[in-house]
Amino acid sequence: MRQWLINIYRLGLKELRSLRADPVLLLLIVYVFSFAVYAVATGARLEVVNASVAYVDLDRSDLTGRIVGAILPPEFDTPQEIAASDVGRVMNDGDYVFVLSFPPRFEADVLAGRQPEMQLNVDATAMVQAGNGAVFLQEIITAEITKFVARDDSATTLPIDLVVTAQFNPNLQSTWFSSVMQVINNVTILSVLLTGAALIREREHGTIEHLLVMPVSPSEIMLAKIWANGLAIIVAAVLSLWLVVQGILGVPIAGSISLFVVGTVLYLVSVTGLGILLATFTTSMPQFGLLALPVLVVMNLLSGSTTPMESIPTWLQNIMQIAPSTHFVSFSQAILYRGAGLETVWPDMLVMVGLSAAFFVAALLRFRQTMASSG
C-alpha cells in the first residue's frame, strides 16, 4: 500500500510538471476561471437594465406626464418623445425596445370611467427585456392611473399590502447567479478536458510506452492524473471565487468554501474519470474534442445550472440523476448561494460518492483494456 501511494504521488508530480510545461493548457485554465467568468457575469444580463423607451403623447395631460415621469433608471432609460408618424420607423430600426402611445383625451376618458386604450409596442427580438420590461411598464402604468384617479399617491386597489422578500439575492441581480454558475460549469469542463488531454498527450508524445514497462498499475496512473489535474482545477476555482466573484464582481459567497472544496473533490473523481473514459475511445485531441463536446453540452444544459430542473420534463429529470453534474450543481448552489451546511447537502455528497465510484471503475476497466492492447 505504501509503495502504491508513493507511485501515485510521483506520477502525479509528473503530471503537474507536464501541465506546467504546456502553456496552452495553463492559459486555458487562467482564462476560463478569470476573464470568462467576468465576461459571462457582466455580459449576459437576465434582468431589465437601461431598456430604451419612447412615447407618443397626443393628450398632453397631467396623467400622461405622471406615467412618463415614473419610468426611471436603472430599469429604463429616460423616455424620449417621438411623433406618431415615427413609431413604425423607430421600431423597424430597433431604436427603442418599447414605444408607448397615449391617445387624445386619455386623461378625460380615464376620469370618466370609459377605459380608454393605450398602445405599448414591444421589440420582442430582445426577449428578456421585452418580456420582463413589458410587465414592469404595465405595473407602472396601473399604479400611476390608480393613484391619479384616487387623488392619493398612497392609494391602492388591493385589499392587502403584499410584501415581497427576495431571499439570497435581494436585488435580483443576474450577476450573482451567472458568475458562480460559470465557475461551477468550468470545473466540469476542465475536469473532462484536462484529464482526457493528459492521456492523449501520453500517446502523442510516446510516453505511454514508458509507463507500460514501468512497475505501475493502471489504477496508479489513473489516480495520479485525477489528483494532479483535480488539484489544479480546485486551486483555480477557489481563487476564482475569491478574486473574481467576490473581489471584482462583489458577489457574496454565503456558505463555507471548505465544504465546497470537499464536495468538489468527491465530484472530480467521477468527472475526471469520465474524461479518461472518453479519451480511451480516441487517438487524437481533435477526436477527443468532438466526442467530449456533446457530453459537456448535455451535462451543463440539463444539470440545473442553466435552467431549473423543474423546467425539464420529468422523464429527462430522472435520466439526469445518473449525471454527477446534476448533484454537484445542487450541492454547490445550496452552499454558495444559500449558505447550507453539511446537514443539508450530505445526500448530494453521498450520491456523488456512489457515482464517482461507478465512473472510476468503468474508466479503470476501459483504461486497462486500452493499455493491454497497446502493450
XYZ file of C-alpha atoms in Angstrom:
375
model
C 0.000 0.000 0.000
C 2.843 2.385 0.875
C 4.542 1.820 -2.481
C 1.173 2.189 -4.222
C 0.659 5.618 -2.658
C 4.247 6.647 -3.442
C 3.762 5.713 -7.096
C 0.532 7.713 -7.291
C 2.254 10.716 -5.705
C 5.273 10.619 -8.010
C 3.205 10.057 -11.139
C 1.037 12.981 -10.071
C 4.099 15.198 -9.780
C 4.991 14.165 -13.317
C 1.507 15.248 -14.429
C 1.919 18.633 -12.753
C 5.293 19.140 -14.452
C 3.741 18.232 -17.802
C 0.935 20.691 -17.175
C 3.410 23.411 -16.215
C 5.295 22.800 -19.454
C 2.127 23.216 -21.546
C 1.470 26.975 -21.901
C -1.740 26.428 -23.865
C -3.423 24.451 -21.079
C -2.142 26.864 -18.428
C -3.539 29.798 -20.391
C -6.838 27.928 -20.779
C -7.121 27.388 -17.010
C -6.369 31.040 -16.264
C -8.771 32.261 -18.942
C -11.819 30.150 -18.028
C -11.562 30.982 -14.315
C -10.906 34.705 -14.771
C -11.967 36.592 -17.880
C -14.547 34.001 -18.951
C -16.289 34.222 -15.562
C -16.242 38.021 -15.604
C -17.407 38.287 -19.214
C -20.347 35.912 -18.757
C -21.419 37.517 -15.470
C -21.361 41.087 -16.776
C -22.223 40.498 -20.430
C -25.273 38.223 -20.283
C -27.753 40.138 -18.121
C -31.086 38.469 -17.426
C -32.799 41.418 -15.773
C -34.110 44.597 -17.418
C -31.363 47.226 -17.413
C -31.362 50.514 -19.344
C -34.185 49.433 -21.659
C -34.889 52.164 -24.201
C -38.381 53.716 -24.153
C -40.100 56.204 -26.465
C -43.594 57.633 -26.193
C -46.183 59.409 -28.298
C -48.280 61.852 -26.261
C -51.403 63.031 -28.084
C -53.084 64.033 -24.806
C -50.513 66.292 -23.104
C -52.211 65.818 -19.746
C -51.054 65.554 -16.149
C -51.757 61.821 -16.179
C -49.553 61.086 -19.175
C -46.833 63.241 -17.643
C -47.033 61.258 -14.399
C -46.753 57.942 -16.248
C -43.758 59.069 -18.298
C -42.117 60.537 -15.187
C -42.471 57.227 -13.335
C -40.400 55.350 -15.937
C -36.995 55.630 -14.302
C -33.482 54.122 -14.315
C -31.917 51.676 -13.762
C -34.569 49.503 -15.406
C -35.309 52.031 -18.160
C -33.541 54.858 -19.913
C -35.174 58.282 -19.772
C -38.184 58.082 -22.148
C -37.861 60.031 -25.387
C -40.833 61.681 -27.068
C -41.367 60.947 -30.764
C -44.018 61.793 -33.335
C -46.831 59.356 -34.054
C -45.622 59.010 -37.637
C -42.210 57.796 -36.440
C -43.425 54.753 -34.464
C -43.104 52.286 -37.319
C -39.714 53.597 -38.352
C -38.084 53.525 -34.903
C -39.413 50.025 -34.252
C -38.140 48.770 -37.612
C -34.738 50.365 -36.987
C -34.532 48.873 -33.485
C -34.009 52.288 -31.898
C -36.290 51.522 -28.939
C -37.413 48.373 -27.159
C -40.688 49.955 -26.005
C -42.908 52.643 -27.534
C -45.911 53.941 -25.574
C -48.737 55.718 -27.395
C -51.221 57.865 -25.447
C -54.427 58.684 -27.399
C -56.199 62.082 -27.329
C -58.449 62.733 -24.309
C -56.732 59.913 -22.428
C -56.961 61.606 -19.015
C -60.567 62.721 -19.525
C -61.649 59.225 -20.550
C -59.919 57.693 -17.543
C -61.662 60.093 -15.141
C -64.986 59.410 -16.847
C -64.520 55.661 -16.414
C -64.580 54.939 -20.154
C -61.462 52.674 -20.071
C -59.519 54.238 -22.964
C -56.997 52.156 -24.889
C -53.308 52.973 -24.966
C -50.766 51.114 -27.050
C -47.482 49.547 -25.971
C -45.253 48.433 -28.859
C -42.563 45.954 -27.850
C -39.493 44.863 -29.805
C -39.647 41.171 -28.912
C -36.320 40.365 -30.583
C -34.821 41.367 -27.208
C -36.722 38.599 -25.438
C -35.639 39.071 -21.830
C -36.103 42.830 -21.822
C -39.305 42.552 -23.849
C -40.994 40.091 -21.506
C -39.894 41.472 -18.145
C -39.897 45.105 -19.247
C -43.472 44.922 -20.548
C -44.611 43.594 -17.165
C -42.774 46.384 -15.344
C -44.308 49.045 -17.603
C -47.802 47.631 -17.080
C -47.284 47.760 -13.316
C -46.046 51.363 -13.522
C -48.977 52.458 -15.682
C -51.549 50.694 -13.493
C -50.095 52.160 -10.300
C -49.973 55.718 -11.647
C -53.523 55.590 -13.027
C -54.843 54.141 -9.764
C -53.202 56.870 -7.699
C -54.321 59.594 -10.133
C -57.964 58.504 -10.107
C -57.978 58.213 -6.313
C -56.180 61.579 -5.992
C -53.947 59.910 -3.425
C -50.346 58.948 -4.110
C -50.579 56.220 -1.483
C -53.820 54.747 -2.788
C -54.033 51.152 -3.879
C -56.848 48.990 -5.190
C -55.590 45.907 -3.367
C -57.316 44.945 -0.108
C -53.969 43.698 1.236
C -50.451 45.029 1.420
C -48.314 42.391 -0.291
C -44.695 42.472 0.829
C -42.264 40.529 -1.372
C -38.933 39.473 0.123
C -36.248 38.150 -2.236
C -34.059 35.665 -0.396
C -30.360 35.090 -1.205
C -30.354 37.750 -3.976
C -32.270 40.780 -2.674
C -31.600 42.974 -5.702
C -32.381 40.175 -8.182
C -29.054 40.630 -9.968
C -28.304 38.004 -12.579
C -24.575 38.582 -11.989
C -24.886 36.862 -8.611
C -26.212 33.747 -10.314
C -24.262 33.630 -13.570
C -20.808 34.272 -12.063
C -20.990 31.388 -9.582
C -22.619 29.072 -12.121
C -19.866 29.848 -14.603
C -17.243 28.734 -12.093
C -19.187 25.532 -11.421
C -19.619 24.792 -15.133
C -15.931 25.458 -15.770
C -14.998 22.897 -13.105
C -16.904 20.279 -15.105
C -15.495 21.339 -18.469
C -11.857 21.498 -17.405
C -12.044 18.277 -15.400
C -13.017 16.379 -18.526
C -10.671 18.241 -20.862
C -7.525 18.218 -18.723
C -7.597 14.536 -17.801
C -8.539 13.500 -21.317
C -5.819 15.721 -22.763
C -3.293 14.241 -20.321
C -3.956 10.745 -21.647
C -3.931 11.875 -25.276
C -0.653 13.719 -24.620
C 0.906 10.499 -23.333
C 0.015 8.806 -26.603
C 1.136 11.628 -28.869
C 4.497 12.003 -27.080
C 5.061 8.253 -26.904
C 5.374 8.248 -23.107
C 2.540 5.757 -22.738
C 5.018 3.054 -23.777
C 7.337 4.142 -20.953
C 4.521 3.734 -18.473
C 3.771 0.246 -19.787
C 7.262 -1.002 -18.954
C 7.314 0.622 -15.504
C 6.207 -1.288 -12.377
C 2.992 0.747 -12.065
C -0.620 -0.328 -12.377
C -3.406 1.312 -14.415
C -5.113 2.386 -11.181
C -1.965 4.231 -10.096
C -1.729 6.008 -13.454
C -5.395 6.988 -13.357
C -5.364 8.212 -9.764
C -2.211 10.229 -10.432
C -3.884 12.018 -13.326
C -7.013 12.587 -11.249
C -5.321 14.129 -8.212
C -2.848 16.239 -10.192
C -5.349 17.746 -12.601
C -8.009 17.918 -9.902
C -5.656 19.890 -7.658
C -5.027 22.434 -10.418
C -8.771 22.828 -11.025
C -9.672 23.192 -7.341
C -6.981 25.819 -6.765
C -8.121 27.748 -9.849
C -11.806 27.512 -8.850
C -11.206 28.721 -5.284
C -9.038 31.609 -6.493
C -11.767 32.493 -8.997
C -14.398 32.577 -6.237
C -12.211 34.772 -4.045
C -10.624 37.103 -6.594
C -13.130 37.342 -9.461
C -16.544 36.541 -7.973
C -16.107 38.134 -4.552
C -13.322 40.600 -5.301
C -14.049 42.091 -8.717
C -17.774 41.371 -9.137
C -18.645 41.896 -5.464
C -20.843 38.784 -5.270
C -21.135 37.449 -1.700
C -20.474 33.770 -1.030
C -22.942 32.681 1.635
C -21.545 29.302 2.653
C -18.330 27.522 3.523
C -15.639 27.421 0.847
C -14.030 24.482 2.702
C -17.209 22.394 2.445
C -17.469 23.328 -1.220
C -13.895 22.099 -1.771
C -14.671 18.771 -0.066
C -17.698 18.222 -2.314
C -15.699 19.270 -5.366
C -13.066 16.644 -4.582
C -15.770 13.964 -4.494
C -17.201 15.244 -7.754
C -13.833 15.427 -9.517
C -13.257 11.695 -9.133
C -16.292 10.997 -11.302
C -15.890 13.733 -13.879
C -12.145 13.221 -14.352
C -12.855 9.506 -14.682
C -15.322 10.432 -17.400
C -12.590 12.414 -19.159
C -10.241 9.432 -19.117
C -13.055 7.127 -20.259
C -13.787 9.349 -23.271
C -10.079 9.633 -24.082
C -9.714 5.846 -24.303
C -12.073 5.848 -27.298
C -10.000 8.385 -29.239
C -6.470 8.653 -30.574
C -6.029 12.415 -31.023
C -7.097 15.689 -29.461
C -9.472 16.624 -32.315
C -11.281 13.302 -31.921
C -11.428 13.746 -28.160
C -12.817 17.264 -28.541
C -15.559 16.107 -30.891
C -16.543 13.292 -28.524
C -16.409 15.401 -25.353
C -18.317 18.393 -26.758
C -21.827 16.860 -26.880
C -21.312 15.221 -23.486
C -20.330 18.528 -21.876
C -23.174 20.419 -23.546
C -25.767 17.955 -22.240
C -24.242 17.910 -18.748
C -24.222 21.708 -18.489
C -27.593 22.434 -20.063
C -29.525 19.753 -18.168
C -27.778 19.848 -14.791
C -29.773 22.781 -13.403
C -27.009 25.348 -13.873
C -28.671 26.996 -16.888
C -32.351 26.329 -16.273
C -34.067 24.968 -13.144
C -34.502 21.212 -13.025
C -38.253 21.780 -12.579
C -38.370 23.233 -16.108
C -37.091 19.970 -17.598
C -39.537 17.140 -18.478
C -39.912 14.624 -15.650
C -38.559 11.694 -17.640
C -35.444 13.705 -18.516
C -35.009 14.772 -14.893
C -34.944 11.094 -13.928
C -32.327 10.308 -16.566
C -30.123 13.211 -15.458
C -29.948 11.800 -11.928
C -27.195 9.472 -13.163
C -25.123 12.503 -14.216
C -22.771 13.642 -11.421
C -23.041 17.260 -12.628
C -26.719 17.361 -11.589
C -25.885 16.633 -7.962
C -22.788 18.845 -7.996
C -24.845 21.831 -9.166
C -27.458 21.193 -6.486
C -24.719 20.829 -3.876
C -22.873 23.977 -4.989
C -25.985 26.144 -5.191
C -27.042 25.109 -1.684
C -23.660 26.052 -0.216
C -22.568 29.073 -2.242
C -25.988 30.726 -2.595
C -27.957 29.687 0.471
C -25.202 29.013 2.998
C -26.254 25.407 3.572
C -24.256 23.176 5.882
C -23.338 19.502 5.850
C -26.703 18.562 7.350
C -28.381 19.842 4.184
C -26.023 18.770 1.402
C -24.979 15.314 2.627
C -27.483 13.485 0.345
C -25.917 15.071 -2.752
C -22.445 14.270 -1.438
C -23.452 10.653 -0.847
C -24.783 10.333 -4.392
C -21.583 11.901 -5.765
C -19.539 9.309 -3.879
C -21.552 6.489 -5.455
C -21.367 7.982 -8.953
C -17.639 8.663 -8.552
C -17.037 5.010 -7.683
C -19.091 3.847 -10.681
C -17.389 6.186 -13.160
C -13.946 5.386 -11.771
C -14.466 1.626 -12.081
C -15.834 1.962 -15.627
C -12.917 4.187 -16.657
C -10.380 1.887 -14.997
C -11.706 -1.201 -16.776
C -11.606 0.565 -20.114
C -8.163 2.049 -19.382
C -6.755 -1.390 -18.506
C -8.134 -2.790 -21.735
C -6.570 0.061 -23.704
C -3.176 -0.360 -22.051
C -3.283 -4.123 -22.605
C -3.963 -3.626 -26.306
C -1.197 -1.024 -26.511
C 1.215 -3.403 -24.889
